PDB file of C-alpha atoms in Angstrom:
ATOM      1  CA  UNK A 317      82.406  12.114  97.080  1.00 76.00           C
ATOM      2  CA  UNK A 318      82.791   9.652  99.902  1.00 84.00           C
ATOM      3  CA  UNK A 319      80.029   8.238 101.560  1.00 88.00           C
ATOM      4  CA  UNK A 320      80.972   6.392 104.628  1.00 96.00           C
ATOM      5  CA  UNK A 321      82.147   9.007 107.021  1.00 97.00           C
ATOM      6  CA  UNK A 322      80.869  10.274 109.905  1.00 97.00           C
ATOM      7  CA  UNK A 323      82.166  13.568 111.537  1.00 98.00           C
ATOM      8  CA  UNK A 324      82.944  14.230 114.537  1.00 98.00           C
ATOM      9  CA  UNK A 325      83.509  17.694 115.068  1.00 97.00           C
ATOM     10  CA  UNK A 326      84.012  19.858 118.705  1.00 96.00           C
ATOM     11  CA  UNK A 327      87.008  22.378 119.668  1.00 97.00           C
ATOM     12  CA  UNK A 328      89.544  21.491 120.868  1.00 94.00           C
ATOM     13  CA  UNK A 329      90.305  19.503 124.888  1.00 94.00           C
ATOM     14  CA  UNK A 330      87.180  18.351 124.514  1.00 96.00           C
ATOM     15  CA  UNK A 331      87.864  14.875 124.836  1.00 93.00           C
ATOM     16  CA  UNK A 332      86.449  13.419 120.192  1.00 95.00           C
ATOM     17  CA  UNK A 333      89.667  11.372 119.844  1.00 94.00           C
ATOM     18  CA  UNK A 334      88.445   9.605 123.380  1.00 93.00           C
ATOM     19  CA  UNK A 335      85.091   8.846 122.103  1.00 95.00           C
ATOM     20  CA  UNK A 336      85.997   8.459 118.288  1.00 95.00           C
ATOM     21  CA  UNK A 337      88.180   5.737 119.452  1.00 96.00           C
ATOM     22  CA  UNK A 338      85.745   3.572 121.765  1.00 94.00           C
ATOM     23  CA  UNK A 339      82.924   4.400 120.137  1.00 95.00           C
ATOM     24  CA  UNK A 340      85.406   2.641 116.876  1.00 96.00           C
ATOM     25  CA  UNK A 341      86.241  -0.145 119.091  1.00 96.00           C
ATOM     26  CA  UNK A 342      82.697  -0.674 120.299  1.00 94.00           C
ATOM     27  CA  UNK A 343      81.724  -1.051 116.871  1.00 95.00           C
ATOM     28  CA  UNK A 344      84.704  -2.715 114.399  1.00 96.00           C
ATOM     29  CA  UNK A 345      85.195   1.479 112.682  1.00 97.00           C
ATOM     30  CA  UNK A 346      88.312   2.715 111.483  1.00 97.00           C
ATOM     31  CA  UNK A 347      89.380   5.723 113.195  1.00 97.00           C
ATOM     32  CA  UNK A 348      90.658   8.677 111.344  1.00 97.00           C
ATOM     33  CA  UNK A 349      92.221  11.647 112.839  1.00 95.00           C
ATOM     34  CA  UNK A 350      92.191  14.621 111.067  1.00 94.00           C
ATOM     35  CA  UNK A 351      95.409  16.493 112.827  1.00 89.00           C
ATOM     36  CA  UNK A 352      97.451  12.762 111.727  1.00 90.00           C
ATOM     37  CA  UNK A 353      95.365  13.361 107.922  1.00 91.00           C
ATOM     38  CA  UNK A 354      96.710  17.067 107.177  1.00 90.00           C
ATOM     39  CA  UNK A 355      99.975  15.564 108.953  1.00 74.00           C
ATOM     40  CA  UNK A 356     100.021  18.971 111.461  1.00 62.00           C
ATOM     41  CA  UNK A 357     103.060  17.952 113.248  1.00 58.00           C
ATOM     42  CA  UNK A 358     104.824  18.409 110.328  1.00 61.00           C
ATOM     43  CA  UNK A 359     103.928  21.887 109.037  1.00 59.00           C
ATOM     44  CA  UNK A 360     103.309  23.514 112.726  1.00 61.00           C
ATOM     45  CA  UNK A 361     106.198  23.436 114.154  1.00 56.00           C
ATOM     46  CA  UNK A 362     104.940  23.825 117.516  1.00 56.00           C
ATOM     47  CA  UNK A 363     102.327  21.232 117.440  1.00 57.00           C
ATOM     48  CA  UNK A 364     100.288  23.002 121.094  1.00 64.00           C
ATOM     49  CA  UNK A 365      99.475  25.990 119.533  1.00 71.00           C
ATOM     50  CA  UNK A 366      96.160  26.103 118.350  1.00 79.00           C
ATOM     51  CA  UNK A 367      95.913  29.138 115.191  1.00 85.00           C
ATOM     52  CA  UNK A 368      96.235  27.569 111.625  1.00 88.00           C
ATOM     53  CA  UNK A 369      98.116  30.432 109.073  1.00 87.00           C
ATOM     54  CA  UNK A 370      96.548  28.237 106.429  1.00 89.00           C
ATOM     55  CA  UNK A 371      93.184  27.028 106.988  1.00 92.00           C
ATOM     56  CA  UNK A 372      92.146  26.015 103.277  1.00 93.00           C
ATOM     57  CA  UNK A 373      95.717  24.663 102.351  1.00 92.00           C
ATOM     58  CA  UNK A 374      95.120  22.548 105.901  1.00 92.00           C
ATOM     59  CA  UNK A 375      91.167  21.211 104.467  1.00 94.00           C
ATOM     60  CA  UNK A 376      92.902  20.292 101.247  1.00 94.00           C
ATOM     61  CA  UNK A 377      95.879  18.906 102.993  1.00 92.00           C
ATOM     62  CA  UNK A 378      92.850  16.348 105.298  1.00 95.00           C
ATOM     63  CA  UNK A 379      90.827  15.463 101.553  1.00 95.00           C
ATOM     64  CA  UNK A 380      93.879  13.936 100.765  1.00 94.00           C
ATOM     65  CA  UNK A 381      94.761  12.285 103.442  1.00 93.00           C
ATOM     66  CA  UNK A 382      91.212  10.799 102.531  1.00 95.00           C
ATOM     67  CA  UNK A 383      91.209   9.682  99.649  1.00 94.00           C
ATOM     68  CA  UNK A 384      94.406   8.535 100.082  1.00 93.00           C
ATOM     69  CA  UNK A 385      92.624   6.391 102.833  1.00 93.00           C
ATOM     70  CA  UNK A 386      88.836   5.611 103.256  1.00 94.00           C
ATOM     71  CA  UNK A 387      87.778   1.965 101.653  1.00 93.00           C
ATOM     72  CA  UNK A 388      84.653   2.290 100.796  1.00 91.00           C
ATOM     73  CA  UNK A 389      83.505  -1.402 102.317  1.00 92.00           C
ATOM     74  CA  UNK A 390      84.474   0.122 105.706  1.00 96.00           C
ATOM     75  CA  UNK A 391      83.063   3.223 108.528  1.00 96.00           C
ATOM     76  CA  UNK A 392      84.755   5.467 109.431  1.00 97.00           C
ATOM     77  CA  UNK A 393      84.538   8.239 112.691  1.00 97.00           C
ATOM     78  CA  UNK A 394      86.818  11.258 111.458  1.00 97.00           C
ATOM     79  CA  UNK A 395      87.573  13.485 114.545  1.00 97.00           C
ATOM     80  CA  UNK A 396      87.857  16.918 113.574  1.00 96.00           C
ATOM     81  CA  UNK A 397      86.559  20.730 113.320  1.00 97.00           C
ATOM     82  CA  UNK A 398      83.730  22.776 112.085  1.00 98.00           C
ATOM     83  CA  UNK A 399      86.155  26.199 112.994  1.00 97.00           C
ATOM     84  CA  UNK A 400      89.403  27.137 113.559  1.00 95.00           C
ATOM     85  CA  UNK A 401      91.270  29.523 115.403  1.00 94.00           C
ATOM     86  CA  UNK A 402      92.901  31.135 112.012  1.00 93.00           C
ATOM     87  CA  UNK A 403      96.170  33.432 111.986  1.00 91.00           C
ATOM     88  CA  UNK A 404      95.068  35.814 113.494  1.00 94.00           C
ATOM     89  CA  UNK A 405      93.959  34.323 116.956  1.00 92.00           C
ATOM     90  CA  UNK A 406      89.992  34.920 114.962  1.00 96.00           C
ATOM     91  CA  UNK A 407      87.678  31.911 115.066  1.00 97.00           C
ATOM     92  CA  UNK A 408      87.058  30.836 110.871  1.00 97.00           C
ATOM     93  CA  UNK A 409      84.402  28.397 109.987  1.00 98.00           C
ATOM     94  CA  UNK A 410      85.287  25.110 107.620  1.00 97.00           C
ATOM     95  CA  UNK A 411      84.482  25.936 104.251  1.00 97.00           C
ATOM     96  CA  UNK A 412      81.261  24.365 103.526  1.00 97.00           C
ATOM     97  CA  UNK A 413      83.172  22.718  99.231  1.00 97.00           C
ATOM     98  CA  UNK A 414      85.033  21.166 101.728  1.00 97.00           C
ATOM     99  CA  UNK A 415      81.701  19.262 104.035  1.00 98.00           C
ATOM    100  CA  UNK A 416      79.796  19.018 100.258  1.00 97.00           C
ATOM    101  CA  UNK A 417      83.448  17.093  99.558  1.00 96.00           C
ATOM    102  CA  UNK A 418      83.407  14.921 103.204  1.00 97.00           C
ATOM    103  CA  UNK A 419      79.551  14.666 102.320  1.00 96.00           C
ATOM    104  CA  UNK A 420      79.629  12.806 105.982  1.00 97.00           C
ATOM    105  CA  UNK A 421      76.657  10.319 107.531  1.00 96.00           C
ATOM    106  CA  UNK A 422      76.140  12.379 110.331  1.00 97.00           C
ATOM    107  CA  UNK A 423      77.656  14.753 112.123  1.00 97.00           C
ATOM    108  CA  UNK A 424      78.225  14.517 115.910  1.00 97.00           C
ATOM    109  CA  UNK A 425      79.391  17.948 117.806  1.00 97.00           C
ATOM    110  CA  UNK A 426      80.388  16.596 121.361  1.00 97.00           C
ATOM    111  CA  UNK A 427      80.207  19.741 124.755  1.00 97.00           C
ATOM    112  CA  UNK A 428      82.039  20.268 127.633  1.00 97.00           C
ATOM    113  CA  UNK A 429      82.418  22.710 130.155  1.00 97.00           C
ATOM    114  CA  UNK A 430      84.870  25.224 128.827  1.00 98.00           C
ATOM    115  CA  UNK A 431      86.395  25.269 132.383  1.00 98.00           C
ATOM    116  CA  UNK A 432      87.458  21.434 132.114  1.00 97.00           C
ATOM    117  CA  UNK A 433      88.584  21.934 128.821  1.00 97.00           C
ATOM    118  CA  UNK A 434      90.449  24.769 129.666  1.00 97.00           C
ATOM    119  CA  UNK A 435      91.365  23.558 132.143  1.00 97.00           C
ATOM    120  CA  UNK A 436      92.892  20.315 130.317  1.00 95.00           C
ATOM    121  CA  UNK A 437      94.476  22.342 128.297  1.00 95.00           C
ATOM    122  CA  UNK A 438      96.054  24.374 130.374  1.00 96.00           C
ATOM    123  CA  UNK A 439      97.693  21.167 131.731  1.00 95.00           C
ATOM    124  CA  UNK A 440      98.502  19.437 127.892  1.00 92.00           C
ATOM    125  CA  UNK A 441      99.816  22.623 126.279  1.00 91.00           C
ATOM    126  CA  UNK A 442     101.708  24.177 129.038  1.00 93.00           C
ATOM    127  CA  UNK A 443     100.089  27.524 128.259  1.00 91.00           C
ATOM    128  CA  UNK A 444      97.556  28.841 129.467  1.00 94.00           C
ATOM    129  CA  UNK A 445      93.682  29.951 127.060  1.00 95.00           C
ATOM    130  CA  UNK A 446      91.106  32.303 126.857  1.00 96.00           C
ATOM    131  CA  UNK A 447      87.325  30.893 128.620  1.00 97.00           C
ATOM    132  CA  UNK A 448      85.281  33.866 126.326  1.00 97.00           C
ATOM    133  CA  UNK A 449      87.742  32.424 123.138  1.00 97.00           C
ATOM    134  CA  UNK A 450      87.760  28.584 123.680  1.00 97.00           C
ATOM    135  CA  UNK A 451      83.356  29.505 124.747  1.00 98.00           C
ATOM    136  CA  UNK A 452      82.300  31.128 121.736  1.00 98.00           C
ATOM    137  CA  UNK A 453      85.134  28.467 119.540  1.00 98.00           C
ATOM    138  CA  UNK A 454      82.611  26.227 121.507  1.00 98.00           C
ATOM    139  CA  UNK A 455      79.319  28.153 120.959  1.00 98.00           C
ATOM    140  CA  UNK A 456      80.793  28.545 116.990  1.00 98.00           C
ATOM    141  CA  UNK A 457      80.867  24.386 115.893  1.00 98.00           C
ATOM    142  CA  UNK A 458      77.817  24.028 117.057  1.00 98.00           C
ATOM    143  CA  UNK A 459      75.173  26.469 115.452  1.00 98.00           C
ATOM    144  CA  UNK A 460      77.991  25.145 112.830  1.00 98.00           C
ATOM    145  CA  UNK A 461      77.150  21.924 112.781  1.00 98.00           C
ATOM    146  CA  UNK A 462      74.153  22.435 112.423  1.00 98.00           C
ATOM    147  CA  UNK A 463      73.984  24.429 109.482  1.00 98.00           C
ATOM    148  CA  UNK A 464      76.046  22.086 108.349  1.00 98.00           C
ATOM    149  CA  UNK A 465      72.958  19.496 109.137  1.00 98.00           C
ATOM    150  CA  UNK A 466      70.999  21.505 107.456  1.00 98.00           C
ATOM    151  CA  UNK A 467      72.743  22.203 104.090  1.00 97.00           C
ATOM    152  CA  UNK A 468      73.291  18.518 103.914  1.00 97.00           C
ATOM    153  CA  UNK A 469      70.297  16.714 104.692  1.00 97.00           C
ATOM    154  CA  UNK A 470      72.047  14.524 107.577  1.00 97.00           C
ATOM    155  CA  UNK A 471      71.297  14.219 111.043  1.00 96.00           C
ATOM    156  CA  UNK A 472      73.172  15.779 113.232  1.00 97.00           C
ATOM    157  CA  UNK A 473      74.121  14.973 117.212  1.00 96.00           C
ATOM    158  CA  UNK A 474      74.825  17.023 119.788  1.00 96.00           C
ATOM    159  CA  UNK A 475      75.980  14.918 122.899  1.00 95.00           C
ATOM    160  CA  UNK A 476      78.555  16.001 125.728  1.00 95.00           C
ATOM    161  CA  UNK A 477      81.299  14.312 126.557  1.00 92.00           C
ATOM    162  CA  UNK A 478      80.265  12.474 129.727  1.00 90.00           C
ATOM    163  CA  UNK A 479      77.661  11.137 127.302  1.00 82.00           C
ATOM    164  CA  UNK A 480      79.510   8.323 125.358  1.00 82.00           C
ATOM    165  CA  UNK A 481      76.463   6.731 126.198  1.00 91.00           C
ATOM    166  CA  UNK A 482      73.875   8.260 124.325  1.00 91.00           C
ATOM    167  CA  UNK A 483      76.577   9.206 121.283  1.00 91.00           C
ATOM    168  CA  UNK A 484      77.511   5.353 120.607  1.00 90.00           C
ATOM    169  CA  UNK A 485      73.324   4.211 121.232  1.00 91.00           C
ATOM    170  CA  UNK A 486      73.209   7.131 118.176  1.00 90.00           C
ATOM    171  CA  UNK A 487      75.709   6.086 116.112  1.00 92.00           C
ATOM    172  CA  UNK A 488      74.624   2.473 115.838  1.00 90.00           C
ATOM    173  CA  UNK A 489      71.933   2.518 114.879  1.00 90.00           C
ATOM    174  CA  UNK A 490      73.768   4.013 111.641  1.00 86.00           C
TER     175      UNK A 490
END
């Protein structure tokens, strides 16, 4: 579907947006947020909740948003997730079909210390998060991203959020 998107995933609060925006500024690329393309604030009463009632519907909204936003002569970093918390608060992988349609040039995973992420989220959202669930979610993101990399036959870059320069150096070579 697209040939100019690099997908950057990681759990909520890991710093994807900040890192993507910095890289885009340095490389003169375009930044896209899956949450903004989905219009998460419009479909979810509580913008601080991490649970998604209908993951397939939100991913259809994402694909439509991409169709309306992507221009052929630009490179994009798309900030999103490989896995989400569903309405039952369990981890669910985004459908392989979604990633096949996005057809990213490369995929990245941003990681951080779970305690740091937990503190960031709790301060930002003013609610308590379970360490174990965040840890499982981050591990699931990494494992699924590795699987996607193999299936899609694209490069994968896994970096700590503090490793901005490493990720930057990987991506500028693409």
